[in-house]
Amino acid sequence: AQSVTQPDIHITVSEGASLELRCNYSYGATPYLFWYVQSPGQGLQLLLKYFSGDTLVQGIKGFEAEFKRSQSSFNLRKPSVHWSDAAEYFCAVGASLGGNTPLVFGKGTRLSVIA
Amino acid sequence: GAGVSQSPRYKVTKRGQDVALRCDPISGHVSLYWYRQALGQGPEFLTYFNYEAQQDKSGLPNDRFSAERPEGSISTLTIQRTEQRDSAMYRCASSLATAQETQYFGPGTRLLVL
């Protein structure tokens, strides 16, 4: 069974600084990986996804993530954070074998942005 | 809009009452998923459908919870005899096909059981 660990519950970053949110997964084969963002009162919005191919994935709002099989990681990065990036970020893993399956989510990392 | 919609957005009920939560997926999406999200946690799987067939209900906590999608479109999650521990955000998602595809989420229904 899949599992996801997001080690950081809460991160505070200054506006304009770089950001890296960590995600580690457990799955026996090559996984499908996702990052979602949840703003207050909003639904979950997909930032980016990895299914196969290039291990560096570009997403919306200037985010990117890199799949590292050797480290079982899929960390989310942004070179310069904006105040509007303050939100909750969730990493999720889906099975690549056996058709569609429910996603398994991490517990999330809350991002605060200070001036 | 063309997104996933859920109703009601907020539901306050008394313990012991039944509630029905509705999800209207993106038109043409084959798969529909229900998740529950407690405060400070990530979404946790409840059940999912391909077309009208319930494929997996292993995430439903107990037999008070049930779901249906009779015509392969709109789905209803029903909780009978609600308890305070059922209070959570209930999220619905849909995806285009039965192969692993991106799941698009609705805004959720916030349920509060008093």
PDB file of N, CA, C and O in Angstrom, chain A residues 2 9 32 34 36 38-39 41-46 49 51 88 90 93-96 98-108, chain B residues 9-10 31 33 35 37 40-45 48-50 55-56 89 91 95 97-108:
ATOM      1  N   GLN A   2       0.332   2.278  -0.609  1.00  0.00           N
ATOM      2  CA  GLN A   2       1.098   3.532  -0.687  1.00  0.00           C
ATOM      3  C   GLN A   2       1.017   4.302   0.624  1.00  0.00           C
ATOM      4  O   GLN A   2       0.053   4.162   1.378  1.00  0.00           O
ATOM      5  N   ILE A   9       5.234  20.274   9.287  1.00  0.00           N
ATOM      6  CA  ILE A   9       3.830  20.630   9.502  1.00  0.00           C
ATOM      7  C   ILE A   9       3.587  22.084   9.103  1.00  0.00           C
ATOM      8  O   ILE A   9       2.564  22.429   8.511  1.00  0.00           O
ATOM      9  N   TYR A  32       2.531   7.470  -9.327  1.00  0.00           N
ATOM     10  CA  TYR A  32       2.050   8.734  -9.847  1.00  0.00           C
ATOM     11  C   TYR A  32       2.046   9.696  -8.669  1.00  0.00           C
ATOM     12  O   TYR A  32       1.562   9.357  -7.590  1.00  0.00           O
ATOM     13  N   PHE A  34       1.534  13.757  -7.047  1.00  0.00           N
ATOM     14  CA  PHE A  34       0.782  14.995  -7.218  1.00  0.00           C
ATOM     15  C   PHE A  34       1.115  15.959  -6.077  1.00  0.00           C
ATOM     16  O   PHE A  34       1.378  15.545  -4.953  1.00  0.00           O
ATOM     17  N   TYR A  36      -1.034  19.226  -4.476  1.00  0.00           N
ATOM     18  CA  TYR A  36      -2.241  20.042  -4.463  1.00  0.00           C
ATOM     19  C   TYR A  36      -2.051  21.182  -3.470  1.00  0.00           C
ATOM     20  O   TYR A  36      -1.347  21.034  -2.461  1.00  0.00           O
ATOM     21  N   GLN A  38      -4.307  24.014  -1.089  1.00  0.00           N
ATOM     22  CA  GLN A  38      -5.627  24.306  -0.522  1.00  0.00           C
ATOM     23  C   GLN A  38      -5.554  25.665   0.161  1.00  0.00           C
ATOM     24  O   GLN A  38      -4.880  25.825   1.175  1.00  0.00           O
ATOM     25  N   SER A  39      -6.236  26.621  -0.412  1.00  0.00           N
ATOM     26  CA  SER A  39      -6.337  27.932   0.213  1.00  0.00           C
ATOM     27  C   SER A  39      -7.557  27.963   1.114  1.00  0.00           C
ATOM     28  O   SER A  39      -8.486  27.181   0.918  1.00  0.00           O
ATOM     29  N   GLY A  41     -10.949  28.124   2.668  1.00  0.00           N
ATOM     30  CA  GLY A  41     -12.285  28.159   2.080  1.00  0.00           C
ATOM     31  C   GLY A  41     -12.353  27.665   0.654  1.00  0.00           C
ATOM     32  O   GLY A  41     -13.415  27.733   0.030  1.00  0.00           O
ATOM     33  N   GLN A  42     -11.256  27.159   0.146  1.00  0.00           N
ATOM     34  CA  GLN A  42     -11.224  26.690  -1.242  1.00  0.00           C
ATOM     35  C   GLN A  42     -11.058  25.180  -1.308  1.00  0.00           C
ATOM     36  O   GLN A  42     -10.694  24.534  -0.331  1.00  0.00           O
ATOM     37  N   GLY A  43     -11.315  24.649  -2.474  1.00  0.00           N
ATOM     38  CA  GLY A  43     -11.071  23.235  -2.702  1.00  0.00           C
ATOM     39  C   GLY A  43      -9.603  22.984  -2.954  1.00  0.00           C
ATOM     40  O   GLY A  43      -8.765  23.889  -2.888  1.00  0.00           O
ATOM     41  N   LEU A  44      -9.265  21.767  -3.254  1.00  0.00           N
ATOM     42  CA  LEU A  44      -7.897  21.394  -3.568  1.00  0.00           C
ATOM     43  C   LEU A  44      -7.620  21.678  -5.048  1.00  0.00           C
ATOM     44  O   LEU A  44      -8.341  21.202  -5.911  1.00  0.00           O
ATOM     45  N   GLN A  45      -6.572  22.435  -5.285  1.00  0.00           N
ATOM     46  CA  GLN A  45      -6.208  22.769  -6.654  1.00  0.00           C
ATOM     47  C   GLN A  45      -4.915  22.064  -7.019  1.00  0.00           C
ATOM     48  O   GLN A  45      -3.941  22.105  -6.257  1.00  0.00           O
ATOM     49  N   LEU A  46      -4.890  21.419  -8.180  1.00  0.00           N
ATOM     50  CA  LEU A  46      -3.701  20.719  -8.624  1.00  0.00           C
ATOM     51  C   LEU A  46      -2.615  21.709  -9.026  1.00  0.00           C
ATOM     52  O   LEU A  46      -2.855  22.599  -9.849  1.00  0.00           O
ATOM     53  N   LYS A  49       1.891  17.424 -11.479  1.00  0.00           N
ATOM     54  CA  LYS A  49       1.822  15.972 -11.340  1.00  0.00           C
ATOM     55  C   LYS A  49       2.985  15.326 -12.069  1.00  0.00           C
ATOM     56  O   LYS A  49       3.520  15.896 -13.033  1.00  0.00           O
ATOM     57  N   PHE A  51       3.794  11.608 -13.860  1.00  0.00           N
ATOM     58  CA  PHE A  51       3.344  10.280 -14.256  1.00  0.00           C
ATOM     59  C   PHE A  51       4.515   9.471 -14.786  1.00  0.00           C
ATOM     60  O   PHE A  51       4.669   8.296 -14.462  1.00  0.00           O
ATOM     61  N   GLU A  88      -2.175  25.722   2.411  1.00  0.00           N
ATOM     62  CA  GLU A  88      -1.800  24.377   2.840  1.00  0.00           C
ATOM     63  C   GLU A  88      -1.461  23.580   1.590  1.00  0.00           C
ATOM     64  O   GLU A  88      -2.193  23.631   0.595  1.00  0.00           O
ATOM     65  N   PHE A  90      -0.465  19.838  -0.110  1.00  0.00           N
ATOM     66  CA  PHE A  90      -0.587  18.401   0.090  1.00  0.00           C
ATOM     67  C   PHE A  90       0.105  17.648  -1.034  1.00  0.00           C
ATOM     68  O   PHE A  90      -0.131  17.927  -2.223  1.00  0.00           O
ATOM     69  N   VAL A  93       0.053  10.431  -3.566  1.00  0.00           N
ATOM     70  CA  VAL A  93       0.575   9.364  -4.420  1.00  0.00           C
ATOM     71  C   VAL A  93      -0.573   8.507  -4.910  1.00  0.00           C
ATOM     72  O   VAL A  93      -1.522   8.230  -4.174  1.00  0.00           O
ATOM     73  N   GLY A  94      -0.484   8.114  -6.169  1.00  0.00           N
ATOM     74  CA  GLY A  94      -1.455   7.204  -6.770  1.00  0.00           C
ATOM     75  C   GLY A  94      -0.727   6.003  -7.324  1.00  0.00           C
ATOM     76  O   GLY A  94       0.438   6.095  -7.724  1.00  0.00           O
ATOM     77  N   ALA A  95      -1.411   4.887  -7.344  1.00  0.00           N
ATOM     78  CA  ALA A  95      -0.801   3.665  -7.860  1.00  0.00           C
ATOM     79  C   ALA A  95      -0.720   3.714  -9.372  1.00  0.00           C
ATOM     80  O   ALA A  95      -1.647   4.182 -10.039  1.00  0.00           O
ATOM     81  N   SER A  96       0.366   3.225  -9.903  1.00  0.00           N
ATOM     82  CA  SER A  96       0.546   3.210 -11.352  1.00  0.00           C
ATOM     83  C   SER A  96       0.122   1.876 -11.956  1.00  0.00           C
ATOM     84  O   SER A  96       0.072   1.723 -13.164  1.00  0.00           O
ATOM     85  N   GLY A  98      -2.756  -1.361 -12.004  1.00  0.00           N
ATOM     86  CA  GLY A  98      -4.090  -1.793 -11.602  1.00  0.00           C
ATOM     87  C   GLY A  98      -5.183  -0.779 -11.843  1.00  0.00           C
ATOM     88  O   GLY A  98      -6.216  -0.835 -11.192  1.00  0.00           O
ATOM     89  N   GLY A  99      -4.969   0.134 -12.771  1.00  0.00           N
ATOM     90  CA  GLY A  99      -6.045   1.063 -13.094  1.00  0.00           C
ATOM     91  C   GLY A  99      -6.133   2.203 -12.105  1.00  0.00           C
ATOM     92  O   GLY A  99      -5.220   2.435 -11.328  1.00  0.00           O
ATOM     93  N   ASN A 100      -7.246   2.903 -12.150  1.00  0.00           N
ATOM     94  CA  ASN A 100      -7.350   4.068 -11.268  1.00  0.00           C
ATOM     95  C   ASN A 100      -7.574   3.625  -9.833  1.00  0.00           C
ATOM     96  O   ASN A 100      -8.218   2.632  -9.543  1.00  0.00           O
ATOM     97  N   THR A 101      -6.988   4.361  -8.962  1.00  0.00           N
ATOM     98  CA  THR A 101      -7.098   4.064  -7.540  1.00  0.00           C
ATOM     99  C   THR A 101      -7.220   5.377  -6.782  1.00  0.00           C
ATOM    100  O   THR A 101      -6.863   6.427  -7.304  1.00  0.00           O
ATOM    101  N   PRO A 102      -7.722   5.323  -5.578  1.00  0.00           N
ATOM    102  CA  PRO A 102      -7.768   6.541  -4.783  1.00  0.00           C
ATOM    103  C   PRO A 102      -6.367   7.061  -4.487  1.00  0.00           C
ATOM    104  O   PRO A 102      -5.407   6.298  -4.444  1.00  0.00           O
ATOM    105  N   LEU A 103      -6.266   8.346  -4.293  1.00  0.00           N
ATOM    106  CA  LEU A 103      -5.002   8.946  -3.915  1.00  0.00           C
ATOM    107  C   LEU A 103      -4.784   8.786  -2.417  1.00  0.00           C
ATOM    108  O   LEU A 103      -5.730   8.794  -1.626  1.00  0.00           O
ATOM    109  N   VAL A 104      -3.517   8.676  -2.055  1.00  0.00           N
ATOM    110  CA  VAL A 104      -3.139   8.688  -0.644  1.00  0.00           C
ATOM    111  C   VAL A 104      -2.407  10.002  -0.406  1.00  0.00           C
ATOM    112  O   VAL A 104      -1.416  10.299  -1.079  1.00  0.00           O
ATOM    113  N   PHE A 105      -2.906  10.761   0.539  1.00  0.00           N
ATOM    114  CA  PHE A 105      -2.374  12.092   0.804  1.00  0.00           C
ATOM    115  C   PHE A 105      -1.478  12.105   2.032  1.00  0.00           C
ATOM    116  O   PHE A 105      -1.680  11.339   2.977  1.00  0.00           O
ATOM    117  N   GLY A 106      -0.519  13.025   2.017  1.00  0.00           N
ATOM    118  CA  GLY A 106       0.180  13.343   3.237  1.00  0.00           C
ATOM    119  C   GLY A 106      -0.673  14.230   4.120  1.00  0.00           C
ATOM    120  O   GLY A 106      -1.778  14.632   3.749  1.00  0.00           O
ATOM    121  N   LYS A 107      -0.153  14.557   5.287  1.00  0.00           N
ATOM    122  CA  LYS A 107      -0.923  15.352   6.247  1.00  0.00           C
ATOM    123  C   LYS A 107      -0.874  16.839   5.946  1.00  0.00           C
ATOM    124  O   LYS A 107      -1.572  17.623   6.582  1.00  0.00           O
ATOM    125  N   GLY A 108      -0.038  17.208   5.007  1.00  0.00           N
ATOM    126  CA  GLY A 108      -0.011  18.595   4.577  1.00  0.00           C
ATOM    127  C   GLY A 108       1.068  19.420   5.259  1.00  0.00           C
ATOM    128  O   GLY A 108       1.517  19.103   6.371  1.00  0.00           O
TER     129      GLY A 108
ATOM    130  N   ARG B   9     -22.690  23.386   1.005  1.00  0.00           N
ATOM    131  CA  ARG B   9     -21.314  23.732   1.359  1.00  0.00           C
ATOM    132  C   ARG B   9     -21.081  23.580   2.854  1.00  0.00           C
ATOM    133  O   ARG B   9     -19.995  23.229   3.290  1.00  0.00           O
ATOM    134  N   TYR B  10     -22.114  23.850   3.632  1.00  0.00           N
ATOM    135  CA  TYR B  10     -22.044  23.717   5.086  1.00  0.00           C
ATOM    136  C   TYR B  10     -23.304  23.011   5.565  1.00  0.00           C
ATOM    137  O   TYR B  10     -24.392  23.275   5.073  1.00  0.00           O
ATOM    138  N   SER B  31     -14.935   8.558 -13.363  1.00  0.00           N
ATOM    139  CA  SER B  31     -14.656   8.140 -11.988  1.00  0.00           C
ATOM    140  C   SER B  31     -14.993   9.245 -11.005  1.00  0.00           C
ATOM    141  O   SER B  31     -14.766  10.427 -11.276  1.00  0.00           O
ATOM    142  N   TYR B  33     -14.823  10.083  -6.686  1.00  0.00           N
ATOM    143  CA  TYR B  33     -14.208   9.683  -5.418  1.00  0.00           C
ATOM    144  C   TYR B  33     -14.769  10.518  -4.272  1.00  0.00           C
ATOM    145  O   TYR B  33     -15.013  11.706  -4.431  1.00  0.00           O
ATOM    146  N   TYR B  35     -13.722  11.610  -0.327  1.00  0.00           N
ATOM    147  CA  TYR B  35     -12.695  11.664   0.695  1.00  0.00           C
ATOM    148  C   TYR B  35     -13.250  12.406   1.917  1.00  0.00           C
ATOM    149  O   TYR B  35     -14.157  13.215   1.808  1.00  0.00           O
ATOM    150  N   GLN B  37     -11.798  14.762   5.209  1.00  0.00           N
ATOM    151  CA  GLN B  37     -10.618  15.481   5.697  1.00  0.00           C
ATOM    152  C   GLN B  37     -10.900  16.058   7.074  1.00  0.00           C
ATOM    153  O   GLN B  37     -11.724  16.970   7.218  1.00  0.00           O
ATOM    154  N   GLY B  40      -6.564  19.686  10.092  1.00  0.00           N
ATOM    155  CA  GLY B  40      -5.138  19.469  10.249  1.00  0.00           C
ATOM    156  C   GLY B  40      -4.610  18.200   9.621  1.00  0.00           C
ATOM    157  O   GLY B  40      -3.454  17.823   9.839  1.00  0.00           O
ATOM    158  N   GLN B  41      -5.444  17.548   8.834  1.00  0.00           N
ATOM    159  CA  GLN B  41      -5.042  16.293   8.190  1.00  0.00           C
ATOM    160  C   GLN B  41      -5.232  16.401   6.685  1.00  0.00           C
ATOM    161  O   GLN B  41      -5.905  17.299   6.183  1.00  0.00           O
ATOM    162  N   GLY B  42      -4.648  15.437   5.979  1.00  0.00           N
ATOM    163  CA  GLY B  42      -4.914  15.348   4.548  1.00  0.00           C
ATOM    164  C   GLY B  42      -6.192  14.577   4.294  1.00  0.00           C
ATOM    165  O   GLY B  42      -6.709  13.898   5.181  1.00  0.00           O
ATOM    166  N   PRO B  43      -6.724  14.686   3.090  1.00  0.00           N
ATOM    167  CA  PRO B  43      -7.927  13.908   2.759  1.00  0.00           C
ATOM    168  C   PRO B  43      -7.663  12.406   2.875  1.00  0.00           C
ATOM    169  O   PRO B  43      -6.588  11.931   2.518  1.00  0.00           O
ATOM    170  N   GLU B  44      -8.667  11.696   3.352  1.00  0.00           N
ATOM    171  CA  GLU B  44      -8.591  10.240   3.459  1.00  0.00           C
ATOM    172  C   GLU B  44      -9.711   9.615   2.641  1.00  0.00           C
ATOM    173  O   GLU B  44     -10.862  10.054   2.715  1.00  0.00           O
ATOM    174  N   PHE B  45      -9.359   8.594   1.907  1.00  0.00           N
ATOM    175  CA  PHE B  45     -10.278   7.945   0.984  1.00  0.00           C
ATOM    176  C   PHE B  45     -11.458   7.303   1.703  1.00  0.00           C
ATOM    177  O   PHE B  45     -11.301   6.652   2.745  1.00  0.00           O
ATOM    178  N   TYR B  48     -15.105   4.966  -4.022  1.00  0.00           N
ATOM    179  CA  TYR B  48     -15.116   5.531  -5.350  1.00  0.00           C
ATOM    180  C   TYR B  48     -15.916   4.687  -6.325  1.00  0.00           C
ATOM    181  O   TYR B  48     -16.189   3.504  -6.075  1.00  0.00           O
ATOM    182  N   PHE B  49     -16.305   5.341  -7.414  1.00  0.00           N
ATOM    183  CA  PHE B  49     -17.151   4.752  -8.448  1.00  0.00           C
ATOM    184  C   PHE B  49     -16.482   4.893  -9.814  1.00  0.00           C
ATOM    185  O   PHE B  49     -15.850   5.912 -10.096  1.00  0.00           O
ATOM    186  N   ASN B  50     -16.662   3.882 -10.629  1.00  0.00           N
ATOM    187  CA  ASN B  50     -16.458   4.004 -12.069  1.00  0.00           C
ATOM    188  C   ASN B  50     -17.839   3.881 -12.696  1.00  0.00           C
ATOM    189  O   ASN B  50     -18.507   2.861 -12.537  1.00  0.00           O
ATOM    190  N   GLN B  55     -16.634   0.764  -6.867  1.00  0.00           N
ATOM    191  CA  GLN B  55     -15.468  -0.092  -7.054  1.00  0.00           C
ATOM    192  C   GLN B  55     -14.800  -0.485  -5.735  1.00  0.00           C
ATOM    193  O   GLN B  55     -14.222  -1.560  -5.625  1.00  0.00           O
ATOM    194  N   ASP B  56     -14.850   0.424  -4.792  1.00  0.00           N
ATOM    195  CA  ASP B  56     -14.113   0.201  -3.547  1.00  0.00           C
ATOM    196  C   ASP B  56     -14.781   1.028  -2.466  1.00  0.00           C
ATOM    197  O   ASP B  56     -14.941   2.240  -2.635  1.00  0.00           O
ATOM    198  N   MET B  89     -14.602  17.789   6.898  1.00  0.00           N
ATOM    199  CA  MET B  89     -14.846  18.251   5.543  1.00  0.00           C
ATOM    200  C   MET B  89     -14.953  17.012   4.655  1.00  0.00           C
ATOM    201  O   MET B  89     -14.068  16.152   4.674  1.00  0.00           O
ATOM    202  N   ARG B  91     -14.996  15.710   0.898  1.00  0.00           N
ATOM    203  CA  ARG B  91     -14.571  16.179  -0.425  1.00  0.00           C
ATOM    204  C   ARG B  91     -14.887  15.147  -1.495  1.00  0.00           C
ATOM    205  O   ARG B  91     -14.736  13.950  -1.280  1.00  0.00           O
ATOM    206  N   SER B  95     -12.511  12.167 -12.066  1.00  0.00           N
ATOM    207  CA  SER B  95     -11.446  12.063 -13.073  1.00  0.00           C
ATOM    208  C   SER B  95     -12.034  11.520 -14.360  1.00  0.00           C
ATOM    209  O   SER B  95     -13.081  10.879 -14.373  1.00  0.00           O
ATOM    210  N   ALA B  97     -11.099   9.280 -16.734  1.00  0.00           N
ATOM    211  CA  ALA B  97     -11.131   7.907 -17.232  1.00  0.00           C
ATOM    212  C   ALA B  97     -10.801   6.941 -16.112  1.00  0.00           C
ATOM    213  O   ALA B  97     -10.508   7.335 -14.989  1.00  0.00           O
ATOM    214  N   THR B  98     -10.850   5.669 -16.437  1.00  0.00           N
ATOM    215  CA  THR B  98     -10.617   4.676 -15.404  1.00  0.00           C
ATOM    216  C   THR B  98      -9.147   4.357 -15.219  1.00  0.00           C
ATOM    217  O   THR B  98      -8.786   3.724 -14.253  1.00  0.00           O
ATOM    218  N   ALA B  99      -8.316   4.787 -16.134  1.00  0.00           N
ATOM    219  CA  ALA B  99      -6.877   4.689 -15.878  1.00  0.00           C
ATOM    220  C   ALA B  99      -6.509   5.803 -14.905  1.00  0.00           C
ATOM    221  O   ALA B  99      -7.278   6.730 -14.703  1.00  0.00           O
ATOM    222  N   GLN B 100      -5.374   5.718 -14.278  1.00  0.00           N
ATOM    223  CA  GLN B 100      -5.012   6.746 -13.299  1.00  0.00           C
ATOM    224  C   GLN B 100      -4.940   8.102 -13.979  1.00  0.00           C
ATOM    225  O   GLN B 100      -4.133   8.337 -14.860  1.00  0.00           O
ATOM    226  N   GLU B 101      -5.795   8.971 -13.589  1.00  0.00           N
ATOM    227  CA  GLU B 101      -5.873  10.299 -14.167  1.00  0.00           C
ATOM    228  C   GLU B 101      -5.915  11.322 -13.048  1.00  0.00           C
ATOM    229  O   GLU B 101      -6.188  10.992 -11.900  1.00  0.00           O
ATOM    230  N   THR B 102      -5.692  12.553 -13.415  1.00  0.00           N
ATOM    231  CA  THR B 102      -5.765  13.630 -12.439  1.00  0.00           C
ATOM    232  C   THR B 102      -7.165  13.704 -11.850  1.00  0.00           C
ATOM    233  O   THR B 102      -8.161  13.651 -12.574  1.00  0.00           O
ATOM    234  N   GLN B 103      -7.239  13.828 -10.537  1.00  0.00           N
ATOM    235  CA  GLN B 103      -8.511  13.995  -9.864  1.00  0.00           C
ATOM    236  C   GLN B 103      -8.731  15.482  -9.598  1.00  0.00           C
ATOM    237  O   GLN B 103      -7.848  16.161  -9.074  1.00  0.00           O
ATOM    238  N   TYR B 104      -9.899  15.941  -9.943  1.00  0.00           N
ATOM    239  CA  TYR B 104     -10.283  17.336  -9.747  1.00  0.00           C
ATOM    240  C   TYR B 104     -11.277  17.391  -8.597  1.00  0.00           C
ATOM    241  O   TYR B 104     -12.289  16.687  -8.613  1.00  0.00           O
ATOM    242  N   PHE B 105     -10.978  18.265  -7.654  1.00  0.00           N
ATOM    243  CA  PHE B 105     -11.744  18.295  -6.424  1.00  0.00           C
ATOM    244  C   PHE B 105     -12.778  19.406  -6.407  1.00  0.00           C
ATOM    245  O   PHE B 105     -12.568  20.492  -6.951  1.00  0.00           O
ATOM    246  N   GLY B 106     -13.872  19.120  -5.733  1.00  0.00           N
ATOM    247  CA  GLY B 106     -14.878  20.128  -5.452  1.00  0.00           C
ATOM    248  C   GLY B 106     -14.520  20.923  -4.215  1.00  0.00           C
ATOM    249  O   GLY B 106     -13.519  20.641  -3.554  1.00  0.00           O
ATOM    250  N   PRO B 107     -15.354  21.914  -3.860  1.00  0.00           N
ATOM    251  CA  PRO B 107     -15.052  22.786  -2.721  1.00  0.00           C
ATOM    252  C   PRO B 107     -15.264  22.116  -1.377  1.00  0.00           C
ATOM    253  O   PRO B 107     -14.805  22.626  -0.359  1.00  0.00           O
ATOM    254  N   GLY B 108     -15.955  20.991  -1.358  1.00  0.00           N
ATOM    255  CA  GLY B 108     -16.173  20.279  -0.108  1.00  0.00           C
ATOM    256  C   GLY B 108     -17.460  20.678   0.596  1.00  0.00           C
ATOM    257  O   GLY B 108     -18.035  21.740   0.333  1.00  0.00           O
TER     258      GLY B 108
END
